[in-house]
Amino acid sequence: MNTIPIALGCTLVAAVLAGCGGSGGSSGDGSPPAVPLEISVLGNRADLISGGQALVEVKIPDSASVRAEQIRMVLNGKDVTDAFALRENGRYMGLVEGLVEGGNTLVARAGDATAHLVIKNHPIGGPVFSGPQVGYWECTTKVASPTPDNPDLGEPLDEQCNIAEPVYRYRYRTLDGTFAVYDPSNPPPPEQIARTTTDEGNTVPYIVRIERGVINRGKYDIAYLANPEDPTKGWTPYARPASWNGKLHWKFGSGCEFGRRQGNPGNVLDHVALSRGFMVASSEMTQYGTHCNDVTSAETVMMLKEHITENYGEIRFTTADGSSGGAHQQHLHASNYPGLLQGILPSDGWQDTWTTAREFADCGLLKRFYDARKDAGEPFTIMQKAHVNGHVYEQVCEGPANTNMASRTPFYMDPSVGGAGCGTHWNVWSEGNLAGIRCTLQDFNIAVFGPRDHTGYAKTPLDNVGILYGLRALNEGKISPEQFVALNEQIGGYDINGRWQPTRMKADPGAAEIAHRSGRVAHGKYLGEVAIIQSIFFNVVEEHYDFRGYVIRNRILREHGDHANHVIWRYKQTPPNYTERLFDTLNEWLTRVEADRSDKPLREKIIANKPALAVDACWRADVSQWSTDPVYCNTSAEPTSTSSIAGEGDNAVYRPGVDEWPVFRDTRVAAGEGLASDVMKCQLKPLSRADFAVEFTPEQWTRLEAVFPEGVCDYSKPGIGQEAPEPWQSFMDGPGGKPLGPAPVSAPGEGAA
């Protein structure tokens, strides 16, 4: 589990000659065949290397008479054998440095046997596969007034904010269970430093070393239990110390903003992970609150994992956590970049960025409609809004909750609005400054979607053509035919600049197809091949409501026929030791999968090795215990929305009781879409009375026909362009995405000059 298992092609030693262009048996002149050698890059694909170095292993068959000391290594015609040795772990390995940007040929020679591997190197500032980087980008590496949490990295060396070398800072765990600054030049007495025992049973001083550097234009932090021999030193990638268990935990950040100013990583002082021996990493580029681009986020994780492998050693497996925007990233990375993460702990669980973006647009439109109806003296009641929206009641869309979608609609759609240094930038777009930076989700992801026309504005996949808003509410008798007709007549849409228009919004040509084909809509295929514990706080009052985790469950179910790798834990009050329970269960799960040496496919291993705690459950705070009753906890893939009601008439509102765990829906499911909720642009069918459980007057039907001249959504069919995305796509050749295909492998001979 320490490499990226993505269509590796011919990787077996025997296949180097046989299946990849060589031949078995004797050579053409009757002499014995040359000894097959295999060159492998560790920690990444050979065509995705960055930063000018790569950790390499050369394998010799056990039956061969060639010895490691006979192997000569040549990089681009230069002997680099001195970088290699038979290491303490029994493997012939070396850190190859001096890679030029572009293709590099590494050759292994041992007598008559030769093998070569082409290594493609990319800049440490990126990009590697994410496509052209957005400008403008402001570096903040030079810190005028450094603090223990914000060290000075020095002046940037270039426009990508690269620095001369990483800097290190230190913390230690006190005896009263807090982190304090550790000064290597004046350390506290050893008896004042706590000790911790890793999950491998090694007891070491609880001193944390934190590396901060810059990769892919973003500041990163890597925290780990310091080398017991010397806290100020790292180690080689060939023999890790007792303090590191070889595992990595990633901290993904929440939000969704489009900053153009370098920020700081998330907090890597994760006691639960560190105390067990995990390395903990985060980057500004994986903090959605400053950088809402999941492709660049995945690229950064890949680049930093390579950096860790080259400087500290191979990673056994990678786990992750993160709420809200951190959940977006976990789901999307697991879906699109198999092998990048082996286990995830999403919470406040948005399923992905774009299918939730649909609902932000819907909520802005619905609020506008409801406000106009109220002003006209024809308001919808709280319960009518709840049924139209799919939510528990109107505040999920409209407020007055602290977080509600309509209030944030402009942040994702209006090019002149946005936080994190975008909307406040001196050169932000406006109608008087059309060439300024555009603060929209699609414009921050223009490398994915491409420009729509000569304006240079990015294409948008947002679309509400054919959406029958309030369909389920109508057919269940919750709203009247006239309310339904008026709603769909007047809801309208947004133009490319986030301005309301009376007509529905249409996705730009090809944009919805790109959203699906490139993987911007999290797909269930590879989500079914990671261990997932979805942490769901019982939240029915704001945008992070429960249903989003069930969307992921339904996407996995549709692709695999079950959702056995997907565990849901629900709670209304935080259970005791909850963080430890989550982390330890996932750690046990993946450690058991790692130890499974059977020939089972990965997904079968994940399902077969689930720990006892890795089952759906809900925490009953009233009796202080966990329940695993799926009916009581309401954890099926099609959960009920049954709830008690408080109040009467226009003041009635759903108010779940202590033993009720209803799961409400989103605006698109309330409009007839399935529970996977993943259609960016629907296929259309003619408007038909057969789809309605009510009768319309002739005048109402004529009005509906005028609203839907092209037809209405046909959810019996996939959406436009909705197909399973190929994994590991690159945008270096332009928008839309192109699968990388099989990873490069070594081949006999010395290759082209």
PDB file of N, CA and C in Angstrom, residues 418-458:
ATOM      1  N   GLY A 418     -15.910  37.580  -3.015  1.00  0.00           N
ATOM      2  CA  GLY A 418     -15.068  36.464  -2.606  1.00  0.00           C
ATOM      3  C   GLY A 418     -14.113  36.896  -1.521  1.00  0.00           C
ATOM      4  N   GLY A 419     -13.739  35.951  -0.681  1.00  0.00           N
ATOM      5  CA  GLY A 419     -12.821  36.254   0.402  1.00  0.00           C
ATOM      6  C   GLY A 419     -11.427  35.761   0.091  1.00  0.00           C
ATOM      7  N   ALA A 420     -10.635  35.600   1.143  1.00  0.00           N
ATOM      8  CA  ALA A 420      -9.283  35.041   1.047  1.00  0.00           C
ATOM      9  C   ALA A 420      -8.422  35.763   0.022  1.00  0.00           C
ATOM     10  N   GLY A 421      -8.579  37.074  -0.069  1.00  0.00           N
ATOM     11  CA  GLY A 421      -7.708  37.853  -0.938  1.00  0.00           C
ATOM     12  C   GLY A 421      -8.137  37.934  -2.377  1.00  0.00           C
ATOM     13  N   CYS A 422      -9.319  37.433  -2.715  1.00  0.00           N
ATOM     14  CA  CYS A 422      -9.786  37.547  -4.101  1.00  0.00           C
ATOM     15  C   CYS A 422     -10.706  38.751  -4.245  1.00  0.00           C
ATOM     16  N   GLY A 423     -11.829  38.739  -3.561  1.00  0.00           N
ATOM     17  CA  GLY A 423     -12.762  39.856  -3.680  1.00  0.00           C
ATOM     18  C   GLY A 423     -12.196  41.179  -3.199  1.00  0.00           C
ATOM     19  N   THR A 424     -11.176  41.107  -2.339  1.00  0.00           N
ATOM     20  CA  THR A 424     -10.558  42.339  -1.839  1.00  0.00           C
ATOM     21  C   THR A 424      -9.315  42.727  -2.635  1.00  0.00           C
ATOM     22  N   HIS A 425      -9.010  41.991  -3.684  1.00  0.00           N
ATOM     23  CA  HIS A 425      -7.799  42.258  -4.451  1.00  0.00           C
ATOM     24  C   HIS A 425      -7.913  43.580  -5.212  1.00  0.00           C
ATOM     25  N   TRP A 426      -6.795  44.253  -5.379  1.00  0.00           N
ATOM     26  CA  TRP A 426      -6.808  45.569  -6.037  1.00  0.00           C
ATOM     27  C   TRP A 426      -7.235  45.478  -7.503  1.00  0.00           C
ATOM     28  N   ASN A 427      -7.091  44.282  -8.099  1.00  0.00           N
ATOM     29  CA  ASN A 427      -7.429  44.147  -9.512  1.00  0.00           C
ATOM     30  C   ASN A 427      -8.597  43.187  -9.712  1.00  0.00           C
ATOM     31  N   VAL A 428      -9.561  43.187  -8.810  1.00  0.00           N
ATOM     32  CA  VAL A 428     -10.694  42.291  -8.944  1.00  0.00           C
ATOM     33  C   VAL A 428     -11.581  42.742 -10.103  1.00  0.00           C
ATOM     34  N   TRP A 429     -12.247  41.769 -10.725  1.00  0.00           N
ATOM     35  CA  TRP A 429     -13.145  42.033 -11.851  1.00  0.00           C
ATOM     36  C   TRP A 429     -14.302  42.924 -11.408  1.00  0.00           C
ATOM     37  N   SER A 430     -14.700  43.803 -12.291  1.00  0.00           N
ATOM     38  CA  SER A 430     -15.935  44.566 -12.143  1.00  0.00           C
ATOM     39  C   SER A 430     -16.396  44.931 -13.542  1.00  0.00           C
ATOM     40  N   GLU A 431     -17.592  45.474 -13.642  1.00  0.00           N
ATOM     41  CA  GLU A 431     -18.091  45.856 -14.961  1.00  0.00           C
ATOM     42  C   GLU A 431     -17.267  46.985 -15.560  1.00  0.00           C
ATOM     43  N   GLY A 432     -16.509  47.688 -14.703  1.00  0.00           N
ATOM     44  CA  GLY A 432     -15.601  48.717 -15.201  1.00  0.00           C
ATOM     45  C   GLY A 432     -14.173  48.233 -15.337  1.00  0.00           C
ATOM     46  N   ASN A 433     -13.922  46.978 -14.942  1.00  0.00           N
ATOM     47  CA  ASN A 433     -12.579  46.399 -15.020  1.00  0.00           C
ATOM     48  C   ASN A 433     -12.702  44.955 -15.502  1.00  0.00           C
ATOM     49  N   LEU A 434     -13.068  44.790 -16.754  1.00  0.00           N
ATOM     50  CA  LEU A 434     -13.403  43.471 -17.302  1.00  0.00           C
ATOM     51  C   LEU A 434     -12.205  42.541 -17.381  1.00  0.00           C
ATOM     52  N   ALA A 435     -10.993  43.092 -17.304  1.00  0.00           N
ATOM     53  CA  ALA A 435      -9.796  42.258 -17.374  1.00  0.00           C
ATOM     54  C   ALA A 435      -9.298  41.842 -15.994  1.00  0.00           C
ATOM     55  N   GLY A 436     -10.036  42.190 -14.930  1.00  0.00           N
ATOM     56  CA  GLY A 436      -9.593  41.889 -13.578  1.00  0.00           C
ATOM     57  C   GLY A 436      -9.779  40.424 -13.209  1.00  0.00           C
ATOM     58  N   ILE A 437      -9.225  40.058 -12.062  1.00  0.00           N
ATOM     59  CA  ILE A 437      -9.342  38.700 -11.538  1.00  0.00           C
ATOM     60  C   ILE A 437     -10.803  38.396 -11.230  1.00  0.00           C
ATOM     61  N   ARG A 438     -11.273  37.253 -11.688  1.00  0.00           N
ATOM     62  CA  ARG A 438     -12.672  36.857 -11.499  1.00  0.00           C
ATOM     63  C   ARG A 438     -12.774  35.875 -10.341  1.00  0.00           C
ATOM     64  N   CYS A 439     -13.561  36.251  -9.350  1.00  0.00           N
ATOM     65  CA  CYS A 439     -13.731  35.440  -8.145  1.00  0.00           C
ATOM     66  C   CYS A 439     -14.926  34.509  -8.292  1.00  0.00           C
ATOM     67  N   THR A 440     -14.821  33.526  -9.154  1.00  0.00           N
ATOM     68  CA  THR A 440     -15.857  32.502  -9.256  1.00  0.00           C
ATOM     69  C   THR A 440     -15.203  31.138  -9.168  1.00  0.00           C
ATOM     70  N   LEU A 441     -15.999  30.145  -8.803  1.00  0.00           N
ATOM     71  CA  LEU A 441     -15.488  28.785  -8.692  1.00  0.00           C
ATOM     72  C   LEU A 441     -14.931  28.305 -10.027  1.00  0.00           C
ATOM     73  N   GLN A 442     -15.678  28.554 -11.116  1.00  0.00           N
ATOM     74  CA  GLN A 442     -15.200  28.060 -12.409  1.00  0.00           C
ATOM     75  C   GLN A 442     -13.948  28.784 -12.877  1.00  0.00           C
ATOM     76  N   ASP A 443     -13.833  30.093 -12.608  1.00  0.00           N
ATOM     77  CA  ASP A 443     -12.658  30.817 -13.061  1.00  0.00           C
ATOM     78  C   ASP A 443     -11.404  30.403 -12.308  1.00  0.00           C
ATOM     79  N   PHE A 444     -11.561  29.995 -11.048  1.00  0.00           N
ATOM     80  CA  PHE A 444     -10.419  29.489 -10.300  1.00  0.00           C
ATOM     81  C   PHE A 444     -10.023  28.099 -10.789  1.00  0.00           C
ATOM     82  N   ASN A 445     -10.912  27.458 -11.530  1.00  0.00           N
ATOM     83  CA  ASN A 445     -10.663  26.123 -12.086  1.00  0.00           C
ATOM     84  C   ASN A 445     -10.653  26.164 -13.615  1.00  0.00           C
ATOM     85  N   ILE A 446     -10.206  27.273 -14.188  1.00  0.00           N
ATOM     86  CA  ILE A 446     -10.268  27.440 -15.642  1.00  0.00           C
ATOM     87  C   ILE A 446      -9.379  26.439 -16.368  1.00  0.00           C
ATOM     88  N   ALA A 447      -8.331  25.937 -15.727  1.00  0.00           N
ATOM     89  CA  ALA A 447      -7.494  24.918 -16.358  1.00  0.00           C
ATOM     90  C   ALA A 447      -8.283  23.640 -16.596  1.00  0.00           C
ATOM     91  N   VAL A 448      -9.325  23.420 -15.804  1.00  0.00           N
ATOM     92  CA  VAL A 448     -10.180  22.242 -15.968  1.00  0.00           C
ATOM     93  C   VAL A 448     -11.225  22.481 -17.050  1.00  0.00           C
ATOM     94  N   PHE A 449     -11.920  23.615 -16.988  1.00  0.00           N
ATOM     95  CA  PHE A 449     -13.075  23.846 -17.849  1.00  0.00           C
ATOM     96  C   PHE A 449     -12.751  24.630 -19.121  1.00  0.00           C
ATOM     97  N   GLY A 450     -11.719  25.435 -19.100  1.00  0.00           N
ATOM     98  CA  GLY A 450     -11.370  26.227 -20.268  1.00  0.00           C
ATOM     99  C   GLY A 450     -12.239  27.456 -20.422  1.00  0.00           C
ATOM    100  N   PRO A 451     -11.850  28.368 -21.309  1.00  0.00           N
ATOM    101  CA  PRO A 451     -12.629  29.591 -21.535  1.00  0.00           C
ATOM    102  C   PRO A 451     -13.870  29.314 -22.367  1.00  0.00           C
ATOM    103  N   ARG A 452     -14.912  30.077 -22.118  1.00  0.00           N
ATOM    104  CA  ARG A 452     -16.182  29.899 -22.834  1.00  0.00           C
ATOM    105  C   ARG A 452     -16.166  30.603 -24.187  1.00  0.00           C
ATOM    106  N   ASP A 453     -15.412  31.712 -24.301  1.00  0.00           N
ATOM    107  CA  ASP A 453     -15.385  32.475 -25.551  1.00  0.00           C
ATOM    108  C   ASP A 453     -14.243  33.480 -25.481  1.00  0.00           C
ATOM    109  N   HIS A 454     -14.309  34.505 -26.331  1.00  0.00           N
ATOM    110  CA  HIS A 454     -13.240  35.496 -26.429  1.00  0.00           C
ATOM    111  C   HIS A 454     -13.060  36.314 -25.147  1.00  0.00           C
ATOM    112  N   THR A 455     -14.068  36.292 -24.263  1.00  0.00           N
ATOM    113  CA  THR A 455     -13.937  37.061 -23.024  1.00  0.00           C
ATOM    114  C   THR A 455     -12.869  36.482 -22.107  1.00  0.00           C
ATOM    115  N   GLY A 456     -12.576  35.207 -22.265  1.00  0.00           N
ATOM    116  CA  GLY A 456     -11.650  34.541 -21.365  1.00  0.00           C
ATOM    117  C   GLY A 456     -12.281  34.068 -20.077  1.00  0.00           C
ATOM    118  N   TYR A 457     -13.581  34.314 -19.889  1.00  0.00           N
ATOM    119  CA  TYR A 457     -14.267  33.813 -18.711  1.00  0.00           C
ATOM    120  C   TYR A 457     -14.345  32.288 -18.804  1.00  0.00           C
ATOM    121  N   ALA A 458     -14.232  31.630 -17.677  1.00  0.00           N
ATOM    122  CA  ALA A 458     -14.266  30.171 -17.688  1.00  0.00           C
ATOM    123  C   ALA A 458     -15.673  29.652 -17.956  1.00  0.00           C
TER     124      ALA A 458
END
